[in-house]
Amino acid sequence: MELDSLSTLIALTLGVGWASGINLYAAVLALGLAGTTGYADLPTGLEVVENPFVIAAAGAMYLVEFCADKIPGVDSGWDALHTFIRLPAGALLASGIVGDQGPVMEALAGLAGGGLAASTHAAKAGGRALINTSPEPFSNWAASITEDIGVFGGVWLMLNHPWVFVGCLVIFVLLLIWLLPKLWRAIRYLFKKIGALFGGAKPEPLQSDTSNQQAVPLNKLN
């Protein structure tokens, strides 16, 4: 499939950053399979994902994340670890796409890709930390499956309808700007958990707001 250069470059540059923050391995796997099967002619900077070893590694890690994402507590630990992986990967993939456009475009693409990866990663990690306050596991499964469908669907959209993807991404970013402040408590908890990995104090378990409310005596209501 021939790809329109301008629209697809824009969609892929922004899209790989967005997808990397949610599920890096799913994004690399989908792009790699699209390129190696001839479904899409990927830009030169993305040809590395067509390597069979890269596809195999991405597939194996996707299966690991597929399982880890559905276990309460394990998913937050996985997200904490991947703070150091998803963000730079999103920046590197985005900058590689426009690497032949000069160093200025490469730097701008890296900033955009890294920023989008950071935003989606923060939203995912904060949302998962809040979900883990619920004792049942089904919400984790639903969130994980929704994220995977979103990434695979997003890759398909950026390859086939790039401007539609860009429009959806703008709406997504606006919603994210509204949502992230509401997830700040969960995001702070995640950073404390990261600090605990390096010898810091272990954070208190994150509780929902309703669990922190104290009962009000009946005589106070009169």
JSON list of C-alpha atoms in Angstrom, two decimals:
[
{"chain": "A", "resi": 1, "resn": "MET", "atom": "CA", "xyz": [0.00, 0.00, 0.00]},
{"chain": "A", "resi": 2, "resn": "GLU", "atom": "CA", "xyz": [1.47, 3.35, -1.06]},
{"chain": "A", "resi": 3, "resn": "LEU", "atom": "CA", "xyz": [1.41, 5.92, 1.69]},
{"chain": "A", "resi": 4, "resn": "ASP", "atom": "CA", "xyz": [0.85, 9.63, 1.10]},
{"chain": "A", "resi": 5, "resn": "SER", "atom": "CA", "xyz": [4.08, 11.18, 2.34]},
{"chain": "A", "resi": 6, "resn": "LEU", "atom": "CA", "xyz": [2.94, 14.31, 4.19]},
{"chain": "A", "resi": 7, "resn": "SER", "atom": "CA", "xyz": [-0.22, 13.08, 5.90]},
{"chain": "A", "resi": 8, "resn": "THR", "atom": "CA", "xyz": [1.26, 9.71, 6.83]},
{"chain": "A", "resi": 9, "resn": "LEU", "atom": "CA", "xyz": [4.51, 11.21, 8.14]},
{"chain": "A", "resi": 10, "resn": "ILE", "atom": "CA", "xyz": [2.52, 13.52, 10.41]},
{"chain": "A", "resi": 11, "resn": "ALA", "atom": "CA", "xyz": [0.19, 10.74, 11.57]},
{"chain": "A", "resi": 12, "resn": "LEU", "atom": "CA", "xyz": [3.02, 8.25, 12.15]},
{"chain": "A", "resi": 13, "resn": "THR", "atom": "CA", "xyz": [5.25, 10.77, 13.92]},
{"chain": "A", "resi": 14, "resn": "LEU", "atom": "CA", "xyz": [2.51, 11.70, 16.37]},
{"chain": "A", "resi": 15, "resn": "GLY", "atom": "CA", "xyz": [0.98, 8.23, 16.43]},
{"chain": "A", "resi": 16, "resn": "VAL", "atom": "CA", "xyz": [4.07, 6.28, 17.47]},
{"chain": "A", "resi": 17, "resn": "GLY", "atom": "CA", "xyz": [4.50, 8.59, 20.45]},
{"chain": "A", "resi": 18, "resn": "TRP", "atom": "CA", "xyz": [0.85, 8.26, 21.43]},
{"chain": "A", "resi": 19, "resn": "ALA", "atom": "CA", "xyz": [0.87, 4.46, 21.04]},
{"chain": "A", "resi": 20, "resn": "SER", "atom": "CA", "xyz": [4.24, 3.97, 22.79]},
{"chain": "A", "resi": 21, "resn": "GLY", "atom": "CA", "xyz": [2.88, 5.49, 25.99]},
{"chain": "A", "resi": 22, "resn": "ILE", "atom": "CA", "xyz": [0.00, 3.00, 26.03]},
{"chain": "A", "resi": 23, "resn": "ASN", "atom": "CA", "xyz": [1.55, -0.23, 24.75]},
{"chain": "A", "resi": 24, "resn": "LEU", "atom": "CA", "xyz": [4.95, 0.11, 23.09]},
{"chain": "A", "resi": 25, "resn": "TYR", "atom": "CA", "xyz": [5.23, -3.55, 22.15]},
{"chain": "A", "resi": 26, "resn": "ALA", "atom": "CA", "xyz": [1.80, -3.67, 20.50]},
{"chain": "A", "resi": 27, "resn": "ALA", "atom": "CA", "xyz": [2.69, -0.59, 18.43]},
{"chain": "A", "resi": 28, "resn": "VAL", "atom": "CA", "xyz": [6.05, -2.00, 17.29]},
{"chain": "A", "resi": 29, "resn": "LEU", "atom": "CA", "xyz": [4.48, -5.39, 16.55]},
{"chain": "A", "resi": 30, "resn": "ALA", "atom": "CA", "xyz": [1.64, -3.89, 14.49]},
{"chain": "A", "resi": 31, "resn": "LEU", "atom": "CA", "xyz": [3.94, -1.60, 12.49]},
{"chain": "A", "resi": 32, "resn": "GLY", "atom": "CA", "xyz": [6.49, -4.37, 11.97]},
{"chain": "A", "resi": 33, "resn": "LEU", "atom": "CA", "xyz": [3.88, -6.80, 10.64]},
{"chain": "A", "resi": 34, "resn": "ALA", "atom": "CA", "xyz": [2.37, -4.10, 8.42]},
{"chain": "A", "resi": 35, "resn": "GLY", "atom": "CA", "xyz": [5.77, -3.39, 6.90]},
{"chain": "A", "resi": 36, "resn": "THR", "atom": "CA", "xyz": [7.12, -6.91, 6.54]},
{"chain": "A", "resi": 37, "resn": "THR", "atom": "CA", "xyz": [3.92, -8.28, 4.98]},
{"chain": "A", "resi": 38, "resn": "GLY", "atom": "CA", "xyz": [3.84, -5.49, 2.41]},
{"chain": "A", "resi": 39, "resn": "TYR", "atom": "CA", "xyz": [0.62, -4.02, 3.78]},
{"chain": "A", "resi": 40, "resn": "ALA", "atom": "CA", "xyz": [2.33, -0.63, 4.12]},
{"chain": "A", "resi": 41, "resn": "ASP", "atom": "CA", "xyz": [5.55, 0.94, 2.89]},
{"chain": "A", "resi": 42, "resn": "LEU", "atom": "CA", "xyz": [6.93, 2.36, 6.12]},
{"chain": "A", "resi": 43, "resn": "PRO", "atom": "CA", "xyz": [9.25, 5.39, 6.15]},
{"chain": "A", "resi": 44, "resn": "THR", "atom": "CA", "xyz": [12.97, 4.66, 6.13]},
{"chain": "A", "resi": 45, "resn": "GLY", "atom": "CA", "xyz": [13.29, 5.51, 9.82]},
{"chain": "A", "resi": 46, "resn": "LEU", "atom": "CA", "xyz": [10.77, 2.80, 10.75]},
{"chain": "A", "resi": 47, "resn": "GLU", "atom": "CA", "xyz": [12.25, 0.00, 8.66]},
{"chain": "A", "resi": 48, "resn": "VAL", "atom": "CA", "xyz": [14.01, -1.31, 11.77]},
{"chain": "A", "resi": 49, "resn": "VAL", "atom": "CA", "xyz": [10.66, -2.57, 13.11]},
{"chain": "A", "resi": 50, "resn": "GLU", "atom": "CA", "xyz": [10.40, -4.86, 10.05]},
{"chain": "A", "resi": 51, "resn": "ASN", "atom": "CA", "xyz": [13.40, -6.88, 11.24]},
{"chain": "A", "resi": 52, "resn": "PRO", "atom": "CA", "xyz": [12.24, -10.43, 12.13]},
{"chain": "A", "resi": 53, "resn": "PHE", "atom": "CA", "xyz": [14.14, -10.34, 15.42]},
{"chain": "A", "resi": 54, "resn": "VAL", "atom": "CA", "xyz": [12.50, -7.03, 16.38]},
{"chain": "A", "resi": 55, "resn": "ILE", "atom": "CA", "xyz": [9.06, -8.42, 15.48]},
{"chain": "A", "resi": 56, "resn": "ALA", "atom": "CA", "xyz": [9.72, -11.59, 17.50]},
{"chain": "A", "resi": 57, "resn": "ALA", "atom": "CA", "xyz": [10.96, -9.62, 20.51]},
{"chain": "A", "resi": 58, "resn": "ALA", "atom": "CA", "xyz": [8.01, -7.21, 20.32]},
{"chain": "A", "resi": 59, "resn": "GLY", "atom": "CA", "xyz": [5.60, -10.15, 20.06]},
{"chain": "A", "resi": 60, "resn": "ALA", "atom": "CA", "xyz": [7.13, -11.90, 23.06]},
{"chain": "A", "resi": 61, "resn": "MET", "atom": "CA", "xyz": [7.09, -8.75, 25.19]},
{"chain": "A", "resi": 62, "resn": "TYR", "atom": "CA", "xyz": [3.54, -8.00, 24.09]},
{"chain": "A", "resi": 63, "resn": "LEU", "atom": "CA", "xyz": [2.44, -11.39, 25.43]},
{"chain": "A", "resi": 64, "resn": "VAL", "atom": "CA", "xyz": [4.22, -10.67, 28.73]},
{"chain": "A", "resi": 65, "resn": "GLU", "atom": "CA", "xyz": [2.53, -7.27, 29.00]},
{"chain": "A", "resi": 66, "resn": "PHE", "atom": "CA", "xyz": [-0.82, -8.79, 27.97]},
{"chain": "A", "resi": 67, "resn": "CYS", "atom": "CA", "xyz": [-0.65, -11.02, 31.06]},
{"chain": "A", "resi": 68, "resn": "ALA", "atom": "CA", "xyz": [0.94, -8.48, 33.44]},
{"chain": "A", "resi": 69, "resn": "ASP", "atom": "CA", "xyz": [-1.65, -5.83, 32.57]},
{"chain": "A", "resi": 70, "resn": "LYS", "atom": "CA", "xyz": [-4.47, -8.01, 33.87]},
{"chain": "A", "resi": 71, "resn": "ILE", "atom": "CA", "xyz": [-3.09, -8.66, 37.36]},
{"chain": "A", "resi": 72, "resn": "PRO", "atom": "CA", "xyz": [-3.96, -5.95, 39.93]},
{"chain": "A", "resi": 73, "resn": "GLY", "atom": "CA", "xyz": [-0.80, -4.49, 41.44]},
{"chain": "A", "resi": 74, "resn": "VAL", "atom": "CA", "xyz": [1.47, -6.15, 38.90]},
{"chain": "A", "resi": 75, "resn": "ASP", "atom": "CA", "xyz": [0.15, -3.79, 36.21]},
{"chain": "A", "resi": 76, "resn": "SER", "atom": "CA", "xyz": [1.12, -0.72, 38.25]},
{"chain": "A", "resi": 77, "resn": "GLY", "atom": "CA", "xyz": [4.59, -2.14, 38.89]},
{"chain": "A", "resi": 78, "resn": "TRP", "atom": "CA", "xyz": [4.93, -2.86, 35.17]},
{"chain": "A", "resi": 79, "resn": "ASP", "atom": "CA", "xyz": [3.89, 0.72, 34.37]},
{"chain": "A", "resi": 80, "resn": "ALA", "atom": "CA", "xyz": [6.38, 2.08, 36.90]},
{"chain": "A", "resi": 81, "resn": "LEU", "atom": "CA", "xyz": [9.21, 0.14, 35.27]},
{"chain": "A", "resi": 82, "resn": "HIS", "atom": "CA", "xyz": [8.15, 1.20, 31.78]},
{"chain": "A", "resi": 83, "resn": "THR", "atom": "CA", "xyz": [8.36, 4.88, 32.65]},
{"chain": "A", "resi": 84, "resn": "PHE", "atom": "CA", "xyz": [12.01, 4.49, 31.64]},
{"chain": "A", "resi": 85, "resn": "ILE", "atom": "CA", "xyz": [11.18, 2.60, 28.43]},
{"chain": "A", "resi": 86, "resn": "ARG", "atom": "CA", "xyz": [8.01, 3.99, 26.83]},
{"chain": "A", "resi": 87, "resn": "LEU", "atom": "CA", "xyz": [8.99, 7.67, 26.94]},
{"chain": "A", "resi": 88, "resn": "PRO", "atom": "CA", "xyz": [12.43, 7.44, 25.27]},
{"chain": "A", "resi": 89, "resn": "ALA", "atom": "CA", "xyz": [11.12, 4.81, 22.84]},
{"chain": "A", "resi": 90, "resn": "GLY", "atom": "CA", "xyz": [8.31, 7.12, 21.73]},
{"chain": "A", "resi": 91, "resn": "ALA", "atom": "CA", "xyz": [10.80, 9.94, 21.20]},
{"chain": "A", "resi": 92, "resn": "LEU", "atom": "CA", "xyz": [13.28, 7.76, 19.30]},
{"chain": "A", "resi": 93, "resn": "LEU", "atom": "CA", "xyz": [10.65, 6.21, 17.02]},
{"chain": "A", "resi": 94, "resn": "ALA", "atom": "CA", "xyz": [9.14, 9.62, 16.21]},
{"chain": "A", "resi": 95, "resn": "SER", "atom": "CA", "xyz": [12.51, 11.25, 15.49]},
{"chain": "A", "resi": 96, "resn": "GLY", "atom": "CA", "xyz": [13.55, 8.29, 13.34]},
{"chain": "A", "resi": 97, "resn": "ILE", "atom": "CA", "xyz": [10.54, 8.73, 11.07]},
{"chain": "A", "resi": 98, "resn": "VAL", "atom": "CA", "xyz": [11.69, 12.21, 9.97]},
{"chain": "A", "resi": 99, "resn": "GLY", "atom": "CA", "xyz": [15.42, 11.56, 10.29]},
{"chain": "A", "resi": 100, "resn": "ASP", "atom": "CA", "xyz": [15.99, 12.36, 6.62]},
{"chain": "A", "resi": 101, "resn": "GLN", "atom": "CA", "xyz": [14.28, 15.76, 6.98]},
{"chain": "A", "resi": 102, "resn": "GLY", "atom": "CA", "xyz": [17.17, 17.34, 8.89]},
{"chain": "A", "resi": 103, "resn": "PRO", "atom": "CA", "xyz": [18.20, 17.71, 12.54]},
{"chain": "A", "resi": 104, "resn": "VAL", "atom": "CA", "xyz": [15.63, 20.41, 13.37]},
{"chain": "A", "resi": 105, "resn": "MET", "atom": "CA", "xyz": [12.68, 18.28, 12.26]},
{"chain": "A", "resi": 106, "resn": "GLU", "atom": "CA", "xyz": [14.23, 15.28, 13.98]},
{"chain": "A", "resi": 107, "resn": "ALA", "atom": "CA", "xyz": [14.46, 17.18, 17.27]},
{"chain": "A", "resi": 108, "resn": "LEU", "atom": "CA", "xyz": [10.90, 18.53, 16.98]},
{"chain": "A", "resi": 109, "resn": "ALA", "atom": "CA", "xyz": [9.55, 15.07, 16.18]},
{"chain": "A", "resi": 110, "resn": "GLY", "atom": "CA", "xyz": [11.42, 13.60, 19.14]},
{"chain": "A", "resi": 111, "resn": "LEU", "atom": "CA", "xyz": [9.94, 16.21, 21.47]},
{"chain": "A", "resi": 112, "resn": "ALA", "atom": "CA", "xyz": [6.44, 15.61, 20.12]},
{"chain": "A", "resi": 113, "resn": "GLY", "atom": "CA", "xyz": [6.76, 11.84, 20.30]},
{"chain": "A", "resi": 114, "resn": "GLY", "atom": "CA", "xyz": [8.27, 11.89, 23.77]},
{"chain": "A", "resi": 115, "resn": "GLY", "atom": "CA", "xyz": [5.67, 14.35, 25.03]},
{"chain": "A", "resi": 116, "resn": "LEU", "atom": "CA", "xyz": [2.77, 12.29, 23.71]},
{"chain": "A", "resi": 117, "resn": "ALA", "atom": "CA", "xyz": [4.29, 9.10, 25.11]},
{"chain": "A", "resi": 118, "resn": "ALA", "atom": "CA", "xyz": [4.68, 10.77, 28.51]},
{"chain": "A", "resi": 119, "resn": "SER", "atom": "CA", "xyz": [1.08, 12.01, 28.48]},
{"chain": "A", "resi": 120, "resn": "THR", "atom": "CA", "xyz": [-0.52, 8.72, 27.50]},
{"chain": "A", "resi": 121, "resn": "HIS", "atom": "CA", "xyz": [1.75, 6.78, 29.85]},
{"chain": "A", "resi": 122, "resn": "ALA", "atom": "CA", "xyz": [0.80, 9.06, 32.75]},
{"chain": "A", "resi": 123, "resn": "ALA", "atom": "CA", "xyz": [-2.90, 8.71, 31.97]},
{"chain": "A", "resi": 124, "resn": "LYS", "atom": "CA", "xyz": [-2.62, 4.92, 31.70]},
{"chain": "A", "resi": 125, "resn": "ALA", "atom": "CA", "xyz": [-0.55, 4.54, 34.88]},
{"chain": "A", "resi": 126, "resn": "GLY", "atom": "CA", "xyz": [-2.74, 6.91, 36.88]},
{"chain": "A", "resi": 127, "resn": "GLY", "atom": "CA", "xyz": [-5.92, 5.24, 35.68]},
{"chain": "A", "resi": 128, "resn": "ARG", "atom": "CA", "xyz": [-4.58, 1.78, 36.51]},
{"chain": "A", "resi": 129, "resn": "ALA", "atom": "CA", "xyz": [-3.56, 2.91, 40.01]},
{"chain": "A", "resi": 130, "resn": "LEU", "atom": "CA", "xyz": [-7.12, 4.11, 40.61]},
{"chain": "A", "resi": 131, "resn": "ILE", "atom": "CA", "xyz": [-8.61, 0.92, 39.16]},
{"chain": "A", "resi": 132, "resn": "ASN", "atom": "CA", "xyz": [-6.49, -1.11, 41.56]},
{"chain": "A", "resi": 133, "resn": "THR", "atom": "CA", "xyz": [-8.40, 0.38, 44.51]},
{"chain": "A", "resi": 134, "resn": "SER", "atom": "CA", "xyz": [-11.24, -1.92, 43.44]},
{"chain": "A", "resi": 135, "resn": "PRO", "atom": "CA", "xyz": [-10.83, -5.52, 44.67]},
{"chain": "A", "resi": 136, "resn": "GLU", "atom": "CA", "xyz": [-12.30, -7.18, 41.56]},
{"chain": "A", "resi": 137, "resn": "PRO", "atom": "CA", "xyz": [-10.00, -7.93, 38.59]},
{"chain": "A", "resi": 138, "resn": "PHE", "atom": "CA", "xyz": [-12.51, -7.43, 35.78]},
{"chain": "A", "resi": 139, "resn": "SER", "atom": "CA", "xyz": [-11.90, -3.69, 35.46]},
{"chain": "A", "resi": 140, "resn": "ASN", "atom": "CA", "xyz": [-8.19, -4.41, 34.87]},
{"chain": "A", "resi": 141, "resn": "TRP", "atom": "CA", "xyz": [-9.05, -6.86, 32.11]},
{"chain": "A", "resi": 142, "resn": "ALA", "atom": "CA", "xyz": [-11.48, -4.44, 30.48]},
{"chain": "A", "resi": 143, "resn": "ALA", "atom": "CA", "xyz": [-8.96, -1.57, 30.62]},
{"chain": "A", "resi": 144, "resn": "SER", "atom": "CA", "xyz": [-6.16, -3.74, 29.22]},
{"chain": "A", "resi": 145, "resn": "ILE", "atom": "CA", "xyz": [-8.22, -5.10, 26.33]},
{"chain": "A", "resi": 146, "resn": "THR", "atom": "CA", "xyz": [-9.53, -1.62, 25.51]},
{"chain": "A", "resi": 147, "resn": "GLU", "atom": "CA", "xyz": [-5.96, -0.26, 25.42]},
{"chain": "A", "resi": 148, "resn": "ASP", "atom": "CA", "xyz": [-4.79, -3.04, 23.10]},
{"chain": "A", "resi": 149, "resn": "ILE", "atom": "CA", "xyz": [-7.72, -2.55, 20.73]},
{"chain": "A", "resi": 150, "resn": "GLY", "atom": "CA", "xyz": [-7.05, 1.19, 20.79]},
{"chain": "A", "resi": 151, "resn": "VAL", "atom": "CA", "xyz": [-3.38, 0.77, 19.84]},
{"chain": "A", "resi": 152, "resn": "PHE", "atom": "CA", "xyz": [-3.98, -1.76, 17.04]},
{"chain": "A", "resi": 153, "resn": "GLY", "atom": "CA", "xyz": [-6.92, 0.28, 15.76]},
{"chain": "A", "resi": 154, "resn": "GLY", "atom": "CA", "xyz": [-4.88, 3.47, 15.98]},
{"chain": "A", "resi": 155, "resn": "VAL", "atom": "CA", "xyz": [-2.04, 1.97, 13.92]},
{"chain": "A", "resi": 156, "resn": "TRP", "atom": "CA", "xyz": [-4.54, 0.85, 11.27]},
{"chain": "A", "resi": 157, "resn": "LEU", "atom": "CA", "xyz": [-6.12, 4.31, 11.23]},
{"chain": "A", "resi": 158, "resn": "MET", "atom": "CA", "xyz": [-2.81, 6.20, 10.94]},
{"chain": "A", "resi": 159, "resn": "LEU", "atom": "CA", "xyz": [-1.80, 4.01, 7.97]},
{"chain": "A", "resi": 160, "resn": "ASN", "atom": "CA", "xyz": [-5.14, 4.11, 6.14]},
{"chain": "A", "resi": 161, "resn": "HIS", "atom": "CA", "xyz": [-6.76, 7.40, 7.18]},
{"chain": "A", "resi": 162, "resn": "PRO", "atom": "CA", "xyz": [-3.96, 9.57, 8.60]},
{"chain": "A", "resi": 163, "resn": "TRP", "atom": "CA", "xyz": [-5.90, 12.83, 8.79]},
{"chain": "A", "resi": 164, "resn": "VAL", "atom": "CA", "xyz": [-8.78, 11.10, 10.57]},
{"chain": "A", "resi": 165, "resn": "PHE", "atom": "CA", "xyz": [-6.25, 9.76, 13.06]},
{"chain": "A", "resi": 166, "resn": "VAL", "atom": "CA", "xyz": [-4.77, 13.23, 13.59]},
{"chain": "A", "resi": 167, "resn": "GLY", "atom": "CA", "xyz": [-8.25, 14.64, 14.23]},
{"chain": "A", "resi": 168, "resn": "CYS", "atom": "CA", "xyz": [-9.01, 11.90, 16.75]},
{"chain": "A", "resi": 169, "resn": "LEU", "atom": "CA", "xyz": [-5.65, 12.50, 18.38]},
{"chain": "A", "resi": 170, "resn": "VAL", "atom": "CA", "xyz": [-6.42, 16.20, 18.86]},
{"chain": "A", "resi": 171, "resn": "ILE", "atom": "CA", "xyz": [-9.69, 15.29, 20.60]},
{"chain": "A", "resi": 172, "resn": "PHE", "atom": "CA", "xyz": [-7.84, 12.71, 22.71]},
{"chain": "A", "resi": 173, "resn": "VAL", "atom": "CA", "xyz": [-5.23, 15.27, 23.80]},
{"chain": "A", "resi": 174, "resn": "LEU", "atom": "CA", "xyz": [-7.94, 17.77, 24.80]},
{"chain": "A", "resi": 175, "resn": "LEU", "atom": "CA", "xyz": [-9.63, 15.09, 26.91]},
{"chain": "A", "resi": 176, "resn": "LEU", "atom": "CA", "xyz": [-6.26, 14.19, 28.39]},
{"chain": "A", "resi": 177, "resn": "ILE", "atom": "CA", "xyz": [-5.64, 17.80, 29.43]},
{"chain": "A", "resi": 178, "resn": "TRP", "atom": "CA", "xyz": [-8.95, 17.71, 31.30]},
{"chain": "A", "resi": 179, "resn": "LEU", "atom": "CA", "xyz": [-8.33, 14.26, 32.79]},
{"chain": "A", "resi": 180, "resn": "LEU", "atom": "CA", "xyz": [-4.70, 14.37, 33.97]},
{"chain": "A", "resi": 181, "resn": "PRO", "atom": "CA", "xyz": [-5.26, 16.77, 36.91]},
{"chain": "A", "resi": 182, "resn": "LYS", "atom": "CA", "xyz": [-7.92, 14.39, 38.21]},
{"chain": "A", "resi": 183, "resn": "LEU", "atom": "CA", "xyz": [-5.40, 11.53, 38.06]},
{"chain": "A", "resi": 184, "resn": "TRP", "atom": "CA", "xyz": [-2.61, 13.48, 39.77]},
{"chain": "A", "resi": 185, "resn": "ARG", "atom": "CA", "xyz": [-2.95, 11.67, 43.11]},
{"chain": "A", "resi": 186, "resn": "ALA", "atom": "CA", "xyz": [-2.56, 8.31, 41.41]},
{"chain": "A", "resi": 187, "resn": "ILE", "atom": "CA", "xyz": [0.37, 9.59, 39.33]},
{"chain": "A", "resi": 188, "resn": "ARG", "atom": "CA", "xyz": [2.13, 10.82, 42.49]},
{"chain": "A", "resi": 189, "resn": "TYR", "atom": "CA", "xyz": [1.64, 7.38, 44.00]},
{"chain": "A", "resi": 190, "resn": "LEU", "atom": "CA", "xyz": [3.26, 5.83, 40.93]},
{"chain": "A", "resi": 191, "resn": "PHE", "atom": "CA", "xyz": [6.33, 8.08, 41.22]},
{"chain": "A", "resi": 192, "resn": "LYS", "atom": "CA", "xyz": [6.65, 7.16, 44.90]},
{"chain": "A", "resi": 193, "resn": "LYS", "atom": "CA", "xyz": [6.50, 3.52, 43.87]},
{"chain": "A", "resi": 194, "resn": "ILE", "atom": "CA", "xyz": [9.31, 4.15, 41.39]},
{"chain": "A", "resi": 195, "resn": "GLY", "atom": "CA", "xyz": [11.33, 5.78, 44.20]},
{"chain": "A", "resi": 196, "resn": "ALA", "atom": "CA", "xyz": [10.77, 2.71, 46.36]},
{"chain": "A", "resi": 197, "resn": "LEU", "atom": "CA", "xyz": [12.49, 0.61, 43.69]},
{"chain": "A", "resi": 198, "resn": "PHE", "atom": "CA", "xyz": [15.65, 2.64, 44.35]},
{"chain": "A", "resi": 199, "resn": "GLY", "atom": "CA", "xyz": [15.51, 2.43, 48.14]},
{"chain": "A", "resi": 200, "resn": "GLY", "atom": "CA", "xyz": [12.96, 5.12, 48.92]},
{"chain": "A", "resi": 201, "resn": "ALA", "atom": "CA", "xyz": [10.09, 4.79, 51.38]},
{"chain": "A", "resi": 202, "resn": "LYS", "atom": "CA", "xyz": [7.33, 2.44, 50.31]},
{"chain": "A", "resi": 203, "resn": "PRO", "atom": "CA", "xyz": [4.15, 4.42, 49.56]},
{"chain": "A", "resi": 204, "resn": "GLU", "atom": "CA", "xyz": [0.93, 3.79, 51.41]},
{"chain": "A", "resi": 205, "resn": "PRO", "atom": "CA", "xyz": [-1.63, 1.81, 49.38]},
{"chain": "A", "resi": 206, "resn": "LEU", "atom": "CA", "xyz": [-3.71, 4.08, 47.20]},
{"chain": "A", "resi": 207, "resn": "GLN", "atom": "CA", "xyz": [-7.32, 4.27, 48.37]},
{"chain": "A", "resi": 208, "resn": "SER", "atom": "CA", "xyz": [-10.39, 5.60, 46.69]},
{"chain": "A", "resi": 209, "resn": "ASP", "atom": "CA", "xyz": [-11.80, 8.90, 47.90]},
{"chain": "A", "resi": 210, "resn": "THR", "atom": "CA", "xyz": [-14.84, 7.22, 49.42]},
{"chain": "A", "resi": 211, "resn": "SER", "atom": "CA", "xyz": [-12.67, 5.05, 51.68]},
{"chain": "A", "resi": 212, "resn": "ASN", "atom": "CA", "xyz": [-11.14, 8.18, 53.23]},
{"chain": "A", "resi": 213, "resn": "GLN", "atom": "CA", "xyz": [-14.46, 9.73, 54.18]},
{"chain": "A", "resi": 214, "resn": "GLN", "atom": "CA", "xyz": [-15.32, 9.46, 57.88]},
{"chain": "A", "resi": 215, "resn": "ALA", "atom": "CA", "xyz": [-18.77, 8.55, 59.07]},
{"chain": "A", "resi": 216, "resn": "VAL", "atom": "CA", "xyz": [-20.77, 11.54, 60.27]},
{"chain": "A", "resi": 217, "resn": "PRO", "atom": "CA", "xyz": [-22.70, 11.03, 63.52]},
{"chain": "A", "resi": 218, "resn": "LEU", "atom": "CA", "xyz": [-26.46, 11.29, 63.14]},
{"chain": "A", "resi": 219, "resn": "ASN", "atom": "CA", "xyz": [-26.70, 14.06, 65.72]},
{"chain": "A", "resi": 220, "resn": "LYS", "atom": "CA", "xyz": [-24.45, 16.22, 63.52]},
{"chain": "A", "resi": 221, "resn": "LEU", "atom": "CA", "xyz": [-26.97, 16.03, 60.71]},
{"chain": "A", "resi": 222, "resn": "ASN", "atom": "CA", "xyz": [-29.73, 17.65, 62.78]}
]
